Every structure is written in structure tokens, then in C-alpha cells.
C-alpha positions as a printed NumPy array, in Angstrom:
array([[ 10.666,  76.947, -16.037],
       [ 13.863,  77.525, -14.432],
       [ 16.94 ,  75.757, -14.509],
       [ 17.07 ,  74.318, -10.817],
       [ 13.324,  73.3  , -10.739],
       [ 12.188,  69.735, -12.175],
       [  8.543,  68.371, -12.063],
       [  6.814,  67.534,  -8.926],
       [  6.447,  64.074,  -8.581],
       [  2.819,  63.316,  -7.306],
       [  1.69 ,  61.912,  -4.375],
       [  0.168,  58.778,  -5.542],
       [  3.609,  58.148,  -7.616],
       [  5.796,  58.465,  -3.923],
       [  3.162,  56.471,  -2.444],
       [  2.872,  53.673,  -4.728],
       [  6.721,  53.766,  -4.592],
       [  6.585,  52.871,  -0.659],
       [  4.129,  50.225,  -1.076],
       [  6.236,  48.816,  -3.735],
       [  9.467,  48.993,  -1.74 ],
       [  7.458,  47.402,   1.353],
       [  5.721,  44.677,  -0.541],
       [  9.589,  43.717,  -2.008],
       [ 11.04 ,  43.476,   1.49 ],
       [  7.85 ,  41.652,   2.692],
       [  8.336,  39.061,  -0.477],
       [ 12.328,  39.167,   0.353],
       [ 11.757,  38.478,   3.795],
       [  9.043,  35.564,   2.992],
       [ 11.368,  33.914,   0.719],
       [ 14.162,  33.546,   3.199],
       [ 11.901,  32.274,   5.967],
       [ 10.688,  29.521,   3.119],
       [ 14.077,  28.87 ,   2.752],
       [ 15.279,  28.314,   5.941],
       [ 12.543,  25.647,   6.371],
       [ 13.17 ,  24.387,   3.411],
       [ 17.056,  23.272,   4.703],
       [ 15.481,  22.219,   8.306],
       [ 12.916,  19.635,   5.766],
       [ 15.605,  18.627,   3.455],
       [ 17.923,  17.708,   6.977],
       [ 15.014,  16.019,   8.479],
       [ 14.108,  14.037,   5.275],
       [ 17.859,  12.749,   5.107],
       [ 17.937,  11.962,   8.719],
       [ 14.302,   9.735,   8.052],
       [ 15.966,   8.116,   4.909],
       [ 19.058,   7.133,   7.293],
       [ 16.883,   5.753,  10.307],
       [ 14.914,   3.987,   7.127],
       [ 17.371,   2.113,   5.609],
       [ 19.147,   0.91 ,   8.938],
       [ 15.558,  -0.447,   9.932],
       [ 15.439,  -2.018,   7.095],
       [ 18.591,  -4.161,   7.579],
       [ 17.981,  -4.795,  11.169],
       [ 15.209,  -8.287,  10.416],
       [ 12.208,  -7.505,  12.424],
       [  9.628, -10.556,  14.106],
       [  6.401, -10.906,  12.65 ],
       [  4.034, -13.254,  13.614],
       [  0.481, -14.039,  12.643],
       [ -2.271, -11.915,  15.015],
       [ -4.648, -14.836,  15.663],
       [ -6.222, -13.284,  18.667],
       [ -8.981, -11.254,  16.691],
       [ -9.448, -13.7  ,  14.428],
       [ -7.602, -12.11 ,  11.666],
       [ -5.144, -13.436,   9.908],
       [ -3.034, -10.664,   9.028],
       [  0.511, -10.274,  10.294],
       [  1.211,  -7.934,  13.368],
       [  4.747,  -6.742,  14.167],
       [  5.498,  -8.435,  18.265],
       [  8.079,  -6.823,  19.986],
       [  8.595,  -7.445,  23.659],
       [  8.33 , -10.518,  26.079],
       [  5.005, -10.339,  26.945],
       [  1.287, -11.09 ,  24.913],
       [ -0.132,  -8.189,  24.32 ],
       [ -3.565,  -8.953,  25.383],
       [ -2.111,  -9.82 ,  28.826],
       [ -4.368,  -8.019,  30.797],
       [ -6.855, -10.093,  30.218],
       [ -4.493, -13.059,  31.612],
       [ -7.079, -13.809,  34.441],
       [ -9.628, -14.722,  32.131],
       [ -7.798, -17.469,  30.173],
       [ -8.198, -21.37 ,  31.516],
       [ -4.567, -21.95 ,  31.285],
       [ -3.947, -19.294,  33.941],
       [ -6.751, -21.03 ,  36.138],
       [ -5.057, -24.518,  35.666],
       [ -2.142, -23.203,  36.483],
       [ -3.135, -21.388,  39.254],
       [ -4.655, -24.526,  40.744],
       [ -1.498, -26.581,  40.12 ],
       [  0.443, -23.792,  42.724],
       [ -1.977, -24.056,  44.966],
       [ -1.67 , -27.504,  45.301],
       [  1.86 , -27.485,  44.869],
       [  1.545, -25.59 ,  48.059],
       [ -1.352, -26.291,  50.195],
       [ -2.079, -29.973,  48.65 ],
       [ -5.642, -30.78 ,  47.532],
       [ -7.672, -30.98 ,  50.349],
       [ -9.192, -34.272,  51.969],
       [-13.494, -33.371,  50.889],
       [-11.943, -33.001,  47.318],
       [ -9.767, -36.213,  47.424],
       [-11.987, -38.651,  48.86 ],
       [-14.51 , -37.759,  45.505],
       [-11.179, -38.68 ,  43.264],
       [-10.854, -42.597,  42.497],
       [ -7.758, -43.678,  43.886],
       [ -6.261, -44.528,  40.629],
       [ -6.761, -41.327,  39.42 ],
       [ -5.593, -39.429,  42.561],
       [ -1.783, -39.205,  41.505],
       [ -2.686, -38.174,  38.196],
       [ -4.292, -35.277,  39.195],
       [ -1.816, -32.65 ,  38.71 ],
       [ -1.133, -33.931,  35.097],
       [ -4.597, -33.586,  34.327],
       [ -4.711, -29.939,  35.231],
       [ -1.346, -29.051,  33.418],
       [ -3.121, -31.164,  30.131],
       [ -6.59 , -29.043,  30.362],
       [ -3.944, -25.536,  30.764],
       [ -1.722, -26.729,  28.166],
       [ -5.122, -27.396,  26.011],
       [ -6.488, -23.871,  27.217],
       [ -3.856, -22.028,  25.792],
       [ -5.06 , -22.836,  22.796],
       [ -8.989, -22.049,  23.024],
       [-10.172, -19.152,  21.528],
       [-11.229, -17.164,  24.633],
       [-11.996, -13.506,  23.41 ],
       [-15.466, -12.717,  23.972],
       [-17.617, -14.025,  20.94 ],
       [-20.343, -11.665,  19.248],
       [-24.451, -12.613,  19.672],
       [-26.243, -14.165,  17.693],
       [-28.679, -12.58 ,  15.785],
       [-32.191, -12.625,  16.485],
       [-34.01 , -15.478,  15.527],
       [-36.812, -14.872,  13.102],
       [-40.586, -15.346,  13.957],
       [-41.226, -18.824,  11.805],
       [-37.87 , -20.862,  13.969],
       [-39.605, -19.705,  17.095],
       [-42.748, -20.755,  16.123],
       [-41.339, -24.198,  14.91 ],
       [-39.11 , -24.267,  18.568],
       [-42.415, -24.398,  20.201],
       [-43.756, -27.212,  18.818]])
């Protein structure tokens, strides 16, 4: 062997090198991208524990959420019912209704002359009563009943 001449290094030794240098700047490269999201979480987490904690100071409305028939507590934000698309169904909206239309138009004569006349004065009162006692009704649609079984018909019949 001569001075200037070392060992070959084989092939599978210079390749394994690459992949080793390769899979380190892969790992490298990984770790910094998992870092940099980790700072964007650990900003966004602050920023949700600041929003937090000023909601929590600022006293929210709850009320009870009758309408279902549950009696669990619903948060109510706004000025308006939240079922108020269904507005045309309820009998306060009708009495009402009929109270501006004979605000209005007045209640016609074929409708008046069935009315004692005692009672014909009072007739706007006793709308605004049955809307004011509307409101109140349960109104949502109710579920049916369940089939009856073959002895209740049977005893029905008789």
C-alpha cells in the first residue's frame, strides 16, 4: 500500500451516508414546521383565554326555554322570540290582528246585530283578554297518540 492511497469506502457506506444526511434535514425541517405551529396554537390559545375571561365578566340573560317543553335554560339574545316564524299560528297574533282591524274598519253591522247590546262595547276588551290569555297556551304542535289497543276498541263499541 502506498503512502497517498487510503481504503475505498464502499458504496453502500456513501449511500447510507446520503440517506442519513437527507433523513436529518427531513427531521430538521419537520421539527421547525411543528414549531412554528406550535407558536401560532400557543397565540391562539392566549387570545381564546382573553375573549374567555372578558365573557365571563360581561353577565349574560338566561331564561328558561319553555317552548319545547323543556325546562332547561337557553341563552336569549336579541329582541325578538325565536320561534317567531311561526307568529301567524299563535291566537294572540289572531286577537290582535282582529283588534286592528276593527280599530280600522269597525266591526261590521251582520256581526254586531248577533252581539247583545250590553256586550257590544266590550268587545274589543274581550279580544285583547282571549290574546293576552293566548300568549300563554302552549301552541307547538302536540305528538299523537298512540294507537289504541284491540280490547278499548272493543269496549268503545259497546
Amino acid at each position: 500500500m502506498g503512502l497517498g492511497k487510503g481504503r475505498k469506502v464502499p458504496q453502500s457506506v456513501k449511500t447510507q451516508r446520503k440517506v442519513d444526511a437527507a433523513v436529518e434535514a427531513a427531521l430538521k425541517q419537520q421539527n421547525q414546521a411543528y414549531v412554528k405551529v406550535k407558536v401560532r396554537d400557543d397565540i391562539e390559545i392566549e387570545q381564546l383565554r382573553i375573549e374567555l375571561e372578558k365573557a365571563s365578566k360581561q353577565p349574560t340573560q338566561i331564561i328558561p326555554d319553555y317552548t319545547a317543553g323543556i325546562f332547561e335554560e337557553a341563552l336569549h339574545t336579541g329582541w325578538i322570540v325565536k320561534n317567531w316564524h311561526t307568529a301567524w299560528k299563535w291566537i294572540s297574533t289572531w286577537a290582535f290582528g282582529l283588534i286592528g282591524y276593527i280599530a280600522v274598519f269597525g266591526i261590521p253591522q251582520e256581526i254586531l246585530v248577533l252581539i247583545p247590546e250590553a256586550y257590544q262595547l266590550k268587545v274589543i276588551g274581550l279580544i285583547a283578554l282571549i290574546g293576552f290569555v293566548g300568549r300563554f297556551i302552549n301552541q307547538s304542535k302536540s305528538k299523537p297518540l298512540p294507537p289504541a289497543s284491540d280490547t278499548l276498541k272493543e269496549s268503545a263499541d259497546v
